[in-house]
CSV table of N, CA and C in Angstrom, one decimal:
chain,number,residue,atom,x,y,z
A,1370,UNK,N,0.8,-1.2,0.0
A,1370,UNK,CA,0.0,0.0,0.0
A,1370,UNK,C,0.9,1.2,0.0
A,1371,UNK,N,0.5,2.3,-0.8
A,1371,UNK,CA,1.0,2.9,-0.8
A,1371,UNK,C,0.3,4.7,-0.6
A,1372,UNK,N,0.4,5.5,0.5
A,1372,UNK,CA,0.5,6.7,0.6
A,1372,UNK,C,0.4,8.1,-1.1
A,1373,UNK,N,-0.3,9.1,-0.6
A,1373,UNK,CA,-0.6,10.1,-1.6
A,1373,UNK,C,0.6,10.1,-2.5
A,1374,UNK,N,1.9,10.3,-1.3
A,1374,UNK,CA,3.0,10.9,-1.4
A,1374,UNK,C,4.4,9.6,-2.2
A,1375,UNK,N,3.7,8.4,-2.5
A,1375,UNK,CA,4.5,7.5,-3.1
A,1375,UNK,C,5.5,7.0,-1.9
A,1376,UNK,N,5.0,7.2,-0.7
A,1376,UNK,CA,5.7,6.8,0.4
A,1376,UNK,C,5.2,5.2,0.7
A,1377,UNK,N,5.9,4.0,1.0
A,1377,UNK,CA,5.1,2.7,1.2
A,1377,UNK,C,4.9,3.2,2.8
A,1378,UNK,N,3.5,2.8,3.2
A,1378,UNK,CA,2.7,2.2,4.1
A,1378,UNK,C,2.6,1.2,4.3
A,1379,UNK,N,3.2,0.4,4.1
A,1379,UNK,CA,2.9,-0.9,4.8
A,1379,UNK,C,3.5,-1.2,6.3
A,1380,UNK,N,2.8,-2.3,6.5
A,1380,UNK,CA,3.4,-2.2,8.1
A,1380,UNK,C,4.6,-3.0,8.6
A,1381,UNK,N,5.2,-2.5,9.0
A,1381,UNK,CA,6.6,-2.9,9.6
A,1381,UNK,C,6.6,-3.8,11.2
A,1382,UNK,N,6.6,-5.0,10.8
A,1382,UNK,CA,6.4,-6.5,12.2
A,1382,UNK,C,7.8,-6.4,12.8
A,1383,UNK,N,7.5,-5.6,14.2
A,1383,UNK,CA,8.8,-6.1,15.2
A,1383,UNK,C,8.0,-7.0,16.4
A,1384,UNK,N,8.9,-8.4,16.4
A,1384,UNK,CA,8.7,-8.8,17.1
A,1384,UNK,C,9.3,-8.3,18.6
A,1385,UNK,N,8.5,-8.3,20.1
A,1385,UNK,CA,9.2,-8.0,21.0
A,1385,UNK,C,8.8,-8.9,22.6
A,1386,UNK,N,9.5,-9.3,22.6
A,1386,UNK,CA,9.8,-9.9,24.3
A,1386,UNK,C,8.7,-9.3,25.1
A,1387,UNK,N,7.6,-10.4,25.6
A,1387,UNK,CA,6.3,-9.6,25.7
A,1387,UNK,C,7.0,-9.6,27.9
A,1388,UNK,N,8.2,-9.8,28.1
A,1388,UNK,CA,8.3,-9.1,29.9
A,1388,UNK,C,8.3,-7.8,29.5
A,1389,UNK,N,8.6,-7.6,28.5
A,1389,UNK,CA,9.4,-5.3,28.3
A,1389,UNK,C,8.3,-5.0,27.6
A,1390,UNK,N,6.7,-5.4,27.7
A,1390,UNK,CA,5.6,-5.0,26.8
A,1390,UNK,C,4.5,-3.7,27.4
A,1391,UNK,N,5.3,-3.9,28.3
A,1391,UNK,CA,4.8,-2.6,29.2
A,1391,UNK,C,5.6,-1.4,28.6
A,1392,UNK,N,6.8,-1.1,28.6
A,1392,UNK,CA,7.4,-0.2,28.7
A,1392,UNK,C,7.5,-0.1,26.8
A,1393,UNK,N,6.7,-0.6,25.5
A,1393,UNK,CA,7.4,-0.5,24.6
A,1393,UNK,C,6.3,0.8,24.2
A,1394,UNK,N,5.4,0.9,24.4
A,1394,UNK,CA,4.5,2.3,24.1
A,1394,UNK,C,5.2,3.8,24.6
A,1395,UNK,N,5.7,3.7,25.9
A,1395,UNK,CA,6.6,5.3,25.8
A,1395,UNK,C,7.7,4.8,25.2
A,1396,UNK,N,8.2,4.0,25.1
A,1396,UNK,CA,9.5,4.1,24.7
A,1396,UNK,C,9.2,4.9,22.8
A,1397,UNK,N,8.1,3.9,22.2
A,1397,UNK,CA,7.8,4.9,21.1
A,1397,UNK,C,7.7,6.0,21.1
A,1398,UNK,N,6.5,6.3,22.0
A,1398,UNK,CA,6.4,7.8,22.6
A,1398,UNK,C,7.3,8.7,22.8
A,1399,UNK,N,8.8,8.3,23.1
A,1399,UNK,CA,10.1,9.1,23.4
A,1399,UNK,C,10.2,8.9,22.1
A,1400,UNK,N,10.7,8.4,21.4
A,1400,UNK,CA,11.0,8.7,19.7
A,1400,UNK,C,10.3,9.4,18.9
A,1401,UNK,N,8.7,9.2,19.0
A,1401,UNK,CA,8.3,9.8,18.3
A,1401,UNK,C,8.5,12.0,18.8
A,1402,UNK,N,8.3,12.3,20.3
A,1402,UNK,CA,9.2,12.9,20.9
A,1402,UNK,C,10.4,13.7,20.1
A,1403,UNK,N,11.0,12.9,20.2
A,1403,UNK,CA,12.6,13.1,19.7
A,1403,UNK,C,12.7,13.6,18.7
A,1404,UNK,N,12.0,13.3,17.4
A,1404,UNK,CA,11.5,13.8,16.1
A,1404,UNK,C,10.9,15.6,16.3
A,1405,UNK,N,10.3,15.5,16.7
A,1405,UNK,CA,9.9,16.7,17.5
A,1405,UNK,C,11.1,17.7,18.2
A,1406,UNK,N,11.7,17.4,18.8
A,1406,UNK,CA,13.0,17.9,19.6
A,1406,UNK,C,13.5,17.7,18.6
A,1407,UNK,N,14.1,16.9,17.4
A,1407,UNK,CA,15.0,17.1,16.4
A,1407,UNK,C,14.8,18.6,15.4
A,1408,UNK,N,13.6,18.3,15.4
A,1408,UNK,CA,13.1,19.1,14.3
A,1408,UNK,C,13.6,20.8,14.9
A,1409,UNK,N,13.0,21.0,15.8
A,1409,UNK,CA,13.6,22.0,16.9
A,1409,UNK,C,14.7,22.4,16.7
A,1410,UNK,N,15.5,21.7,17.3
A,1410,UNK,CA,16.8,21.4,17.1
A,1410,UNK,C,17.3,21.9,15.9
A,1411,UNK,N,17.0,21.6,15.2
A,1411,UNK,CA,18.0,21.9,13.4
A,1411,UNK,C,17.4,23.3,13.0
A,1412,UNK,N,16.3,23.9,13.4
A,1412,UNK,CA,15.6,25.2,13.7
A,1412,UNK,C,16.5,26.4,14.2
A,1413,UNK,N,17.6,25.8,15.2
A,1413,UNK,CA,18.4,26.5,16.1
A,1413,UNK,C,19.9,26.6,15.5
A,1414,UNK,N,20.3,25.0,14.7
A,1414,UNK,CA,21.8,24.7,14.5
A,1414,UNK,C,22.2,24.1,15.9
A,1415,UNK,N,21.2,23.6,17.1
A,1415,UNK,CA,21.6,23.0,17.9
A,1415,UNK,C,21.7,21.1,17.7
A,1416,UNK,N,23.2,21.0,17.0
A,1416,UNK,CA,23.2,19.8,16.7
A,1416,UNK,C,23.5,18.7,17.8
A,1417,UNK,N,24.3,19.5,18.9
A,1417,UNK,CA,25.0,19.0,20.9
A,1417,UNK,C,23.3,17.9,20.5
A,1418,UNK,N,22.5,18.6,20.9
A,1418,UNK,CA,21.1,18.0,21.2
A,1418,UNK,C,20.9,16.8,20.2
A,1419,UNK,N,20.8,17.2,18.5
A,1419,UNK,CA,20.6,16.4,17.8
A,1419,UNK,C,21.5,15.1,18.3
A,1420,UNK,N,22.9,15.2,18.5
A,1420,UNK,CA,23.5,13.9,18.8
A,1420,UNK,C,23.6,13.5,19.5
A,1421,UNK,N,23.6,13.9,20.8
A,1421,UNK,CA,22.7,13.1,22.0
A,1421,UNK,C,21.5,12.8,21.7
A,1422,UNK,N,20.7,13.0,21.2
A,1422,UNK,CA,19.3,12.1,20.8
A,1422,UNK,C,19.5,10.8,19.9
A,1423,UNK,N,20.5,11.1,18.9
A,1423,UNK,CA,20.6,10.1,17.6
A,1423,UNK,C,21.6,9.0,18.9
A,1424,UNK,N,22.1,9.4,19.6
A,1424,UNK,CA,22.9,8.5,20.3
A,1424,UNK,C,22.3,7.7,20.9
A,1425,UNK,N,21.5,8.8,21.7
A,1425,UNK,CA,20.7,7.3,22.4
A,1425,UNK,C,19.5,6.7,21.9
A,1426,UNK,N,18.8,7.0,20.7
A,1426,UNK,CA,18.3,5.7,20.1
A,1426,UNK,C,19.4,4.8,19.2
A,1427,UNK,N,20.5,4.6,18.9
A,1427,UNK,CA,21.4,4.0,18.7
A,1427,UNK,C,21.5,3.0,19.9
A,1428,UNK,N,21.2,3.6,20.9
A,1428,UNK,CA,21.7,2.7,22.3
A,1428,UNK,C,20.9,2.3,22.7
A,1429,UNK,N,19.6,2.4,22.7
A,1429,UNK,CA,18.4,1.8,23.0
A,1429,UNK,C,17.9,0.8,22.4
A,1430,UNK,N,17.3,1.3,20.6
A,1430,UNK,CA,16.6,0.7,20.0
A,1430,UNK,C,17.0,-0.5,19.8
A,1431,UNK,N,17.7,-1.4,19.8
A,1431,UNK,CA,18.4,-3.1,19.9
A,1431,UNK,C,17.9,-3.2,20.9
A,1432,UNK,N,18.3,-3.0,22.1
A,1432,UNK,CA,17.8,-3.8,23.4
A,1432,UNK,C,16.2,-3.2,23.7
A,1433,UNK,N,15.3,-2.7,23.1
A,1433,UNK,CA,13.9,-2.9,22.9
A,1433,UNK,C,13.3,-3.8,21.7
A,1434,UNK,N,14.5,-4.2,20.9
A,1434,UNK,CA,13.9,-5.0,19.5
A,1434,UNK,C,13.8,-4.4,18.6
A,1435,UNK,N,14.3,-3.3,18.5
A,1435,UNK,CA,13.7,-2.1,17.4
A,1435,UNK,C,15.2,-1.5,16.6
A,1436,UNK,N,16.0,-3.0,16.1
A,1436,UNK,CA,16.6,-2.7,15.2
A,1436,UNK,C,17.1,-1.4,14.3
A,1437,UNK,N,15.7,-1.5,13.7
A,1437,UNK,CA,16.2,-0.1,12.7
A,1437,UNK,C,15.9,1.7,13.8
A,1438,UNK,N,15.6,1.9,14.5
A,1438,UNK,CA,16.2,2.6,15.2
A,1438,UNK,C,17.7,2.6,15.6
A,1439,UNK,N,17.8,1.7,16.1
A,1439,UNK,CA,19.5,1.5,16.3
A,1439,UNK,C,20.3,2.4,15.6
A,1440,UNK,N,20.0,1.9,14.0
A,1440,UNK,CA,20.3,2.1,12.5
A,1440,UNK,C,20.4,4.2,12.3
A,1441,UNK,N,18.8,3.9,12.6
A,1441,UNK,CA,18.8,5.5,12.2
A,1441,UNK,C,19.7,7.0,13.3
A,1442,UNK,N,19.4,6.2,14.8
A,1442,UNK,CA,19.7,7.0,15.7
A,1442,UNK,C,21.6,7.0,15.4
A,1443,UNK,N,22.5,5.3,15.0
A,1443,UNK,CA,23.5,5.9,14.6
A,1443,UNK,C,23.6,6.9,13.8
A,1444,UNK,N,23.1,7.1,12.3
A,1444,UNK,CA,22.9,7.8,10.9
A,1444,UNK,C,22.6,9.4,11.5
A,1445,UNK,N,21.5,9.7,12.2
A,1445,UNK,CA,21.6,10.7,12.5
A,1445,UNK,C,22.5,11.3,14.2
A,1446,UNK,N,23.2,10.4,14.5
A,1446,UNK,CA,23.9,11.2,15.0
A,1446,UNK,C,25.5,11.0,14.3
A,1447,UNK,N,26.2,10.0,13.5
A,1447,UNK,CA,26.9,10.1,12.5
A,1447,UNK,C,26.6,12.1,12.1
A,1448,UNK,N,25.6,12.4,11.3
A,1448,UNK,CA,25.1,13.5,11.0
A,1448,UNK,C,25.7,14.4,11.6
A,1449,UNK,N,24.8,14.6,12.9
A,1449,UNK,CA,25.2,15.9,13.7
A,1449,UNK,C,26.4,15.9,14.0
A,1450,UNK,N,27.2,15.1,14.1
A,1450,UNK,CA,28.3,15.6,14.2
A,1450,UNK,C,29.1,16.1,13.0
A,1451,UNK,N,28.3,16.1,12.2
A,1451,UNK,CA,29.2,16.7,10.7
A,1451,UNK,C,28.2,17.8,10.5
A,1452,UNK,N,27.8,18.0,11.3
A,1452,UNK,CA,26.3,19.2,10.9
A,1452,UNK,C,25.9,19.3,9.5
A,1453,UNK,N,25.6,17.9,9.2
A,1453,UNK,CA,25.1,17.9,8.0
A,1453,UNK,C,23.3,17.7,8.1
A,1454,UNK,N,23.0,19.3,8.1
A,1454,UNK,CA,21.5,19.3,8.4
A,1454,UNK,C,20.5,18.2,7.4
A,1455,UNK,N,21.1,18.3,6.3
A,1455,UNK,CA,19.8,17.2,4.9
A,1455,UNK,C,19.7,15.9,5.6
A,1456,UNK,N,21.3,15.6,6.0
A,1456,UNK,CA,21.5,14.4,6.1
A,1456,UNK,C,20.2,13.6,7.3
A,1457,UNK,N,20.2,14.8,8.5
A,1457,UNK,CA,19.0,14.6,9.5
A,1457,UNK,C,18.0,14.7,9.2
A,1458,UNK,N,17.7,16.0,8.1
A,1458,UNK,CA,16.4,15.8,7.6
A,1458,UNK,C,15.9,14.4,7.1
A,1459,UNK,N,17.0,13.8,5.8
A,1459,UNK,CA,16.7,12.9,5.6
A,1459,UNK,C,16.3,11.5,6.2
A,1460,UNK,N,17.2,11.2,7.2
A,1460,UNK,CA,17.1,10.5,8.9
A,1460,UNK,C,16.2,10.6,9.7
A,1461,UNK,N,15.4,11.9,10.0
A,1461,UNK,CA,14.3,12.0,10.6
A,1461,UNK,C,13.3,11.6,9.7
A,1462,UNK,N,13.0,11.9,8.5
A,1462,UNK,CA,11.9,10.8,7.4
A,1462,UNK,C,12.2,10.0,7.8
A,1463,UNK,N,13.1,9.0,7.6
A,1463,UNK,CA,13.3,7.8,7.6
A,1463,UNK,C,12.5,7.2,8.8
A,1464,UNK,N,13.1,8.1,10.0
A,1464,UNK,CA,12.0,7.9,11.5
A,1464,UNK,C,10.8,8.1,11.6
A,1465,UNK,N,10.4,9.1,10.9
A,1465,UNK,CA,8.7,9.0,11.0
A,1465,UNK,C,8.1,8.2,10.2
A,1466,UNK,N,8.9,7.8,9.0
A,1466,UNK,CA,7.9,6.8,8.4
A,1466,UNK,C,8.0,5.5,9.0
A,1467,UNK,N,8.7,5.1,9.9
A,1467,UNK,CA,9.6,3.6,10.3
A,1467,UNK,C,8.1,4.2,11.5
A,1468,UNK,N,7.8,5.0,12.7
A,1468,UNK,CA,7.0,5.1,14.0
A,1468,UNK,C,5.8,5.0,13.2
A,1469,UNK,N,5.5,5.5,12.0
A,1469,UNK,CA,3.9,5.2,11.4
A,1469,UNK,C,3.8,3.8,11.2
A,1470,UNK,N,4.8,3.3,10.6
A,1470,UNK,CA,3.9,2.2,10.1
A,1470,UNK,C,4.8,0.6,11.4
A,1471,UNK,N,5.6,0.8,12.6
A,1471,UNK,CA,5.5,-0.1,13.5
A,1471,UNK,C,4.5,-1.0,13.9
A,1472,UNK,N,4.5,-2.4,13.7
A,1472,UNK,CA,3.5,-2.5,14.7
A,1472,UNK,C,3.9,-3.9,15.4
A,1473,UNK,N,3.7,-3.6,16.9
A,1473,UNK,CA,4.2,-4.4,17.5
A,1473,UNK,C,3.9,-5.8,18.0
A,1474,UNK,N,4.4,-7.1,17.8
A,1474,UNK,CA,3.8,-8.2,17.9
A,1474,UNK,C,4.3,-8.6,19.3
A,1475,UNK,N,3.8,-9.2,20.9
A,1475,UNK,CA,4.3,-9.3,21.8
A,1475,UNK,C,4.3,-10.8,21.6
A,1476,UNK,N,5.4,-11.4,22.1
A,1476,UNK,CA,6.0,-12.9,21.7
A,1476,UNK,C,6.4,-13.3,23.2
């Protein structure tokens, strides 16, 4: 399925460890978050922030099961430290389309 914008919609199966099934809804909640604070962030040229953010979903998203966070939070903090603003633009898409179409299977 595909979106107005030629963007895929389809949905994206993380399986996750249903003891941590309590804590996997804020934890999205803080990312989705983060995106928000990013966006901010690149508003200002405050990249300190951007890469502490990209860092720690780097550091998180594995040990909640959520792989491609891992992926992006490296990529966009890679970025900020080159203050390459597209590059986070581009990385933060990647994040909001990855938090739309999540959906979580508890195992």
């Amino acid at each position: 399925m595909e979106n107005d914008n030629g963007n895929n919609m389809e949905k994206i199966v993380v399986h996750v460890d249903a003891d941590i099934g309590e804590l996997i809804p804020g934890f999205l909640e803080n990312r989705h978050r983060d995106v928000k604070t990013i966006i901010s962030a690149l508003e200002y040229g405050d990249y300190e922030t951007i890469l502490l953010l990209g860092h720690s979903m780097r550091g998180s998203g594995r040990g909640y099961g959520f792989n491609e966070i891992t992926s992006i939070g490296k990529s966009i903090e890679t970025a900020a430290k080159e203050k390459n603003s597209e590059d986070i633009k581009r990385w933060l898409g990647d994040l909001s389309n990855y938090l739309e179409r999540v959906e979580v299977v508890y195992e």
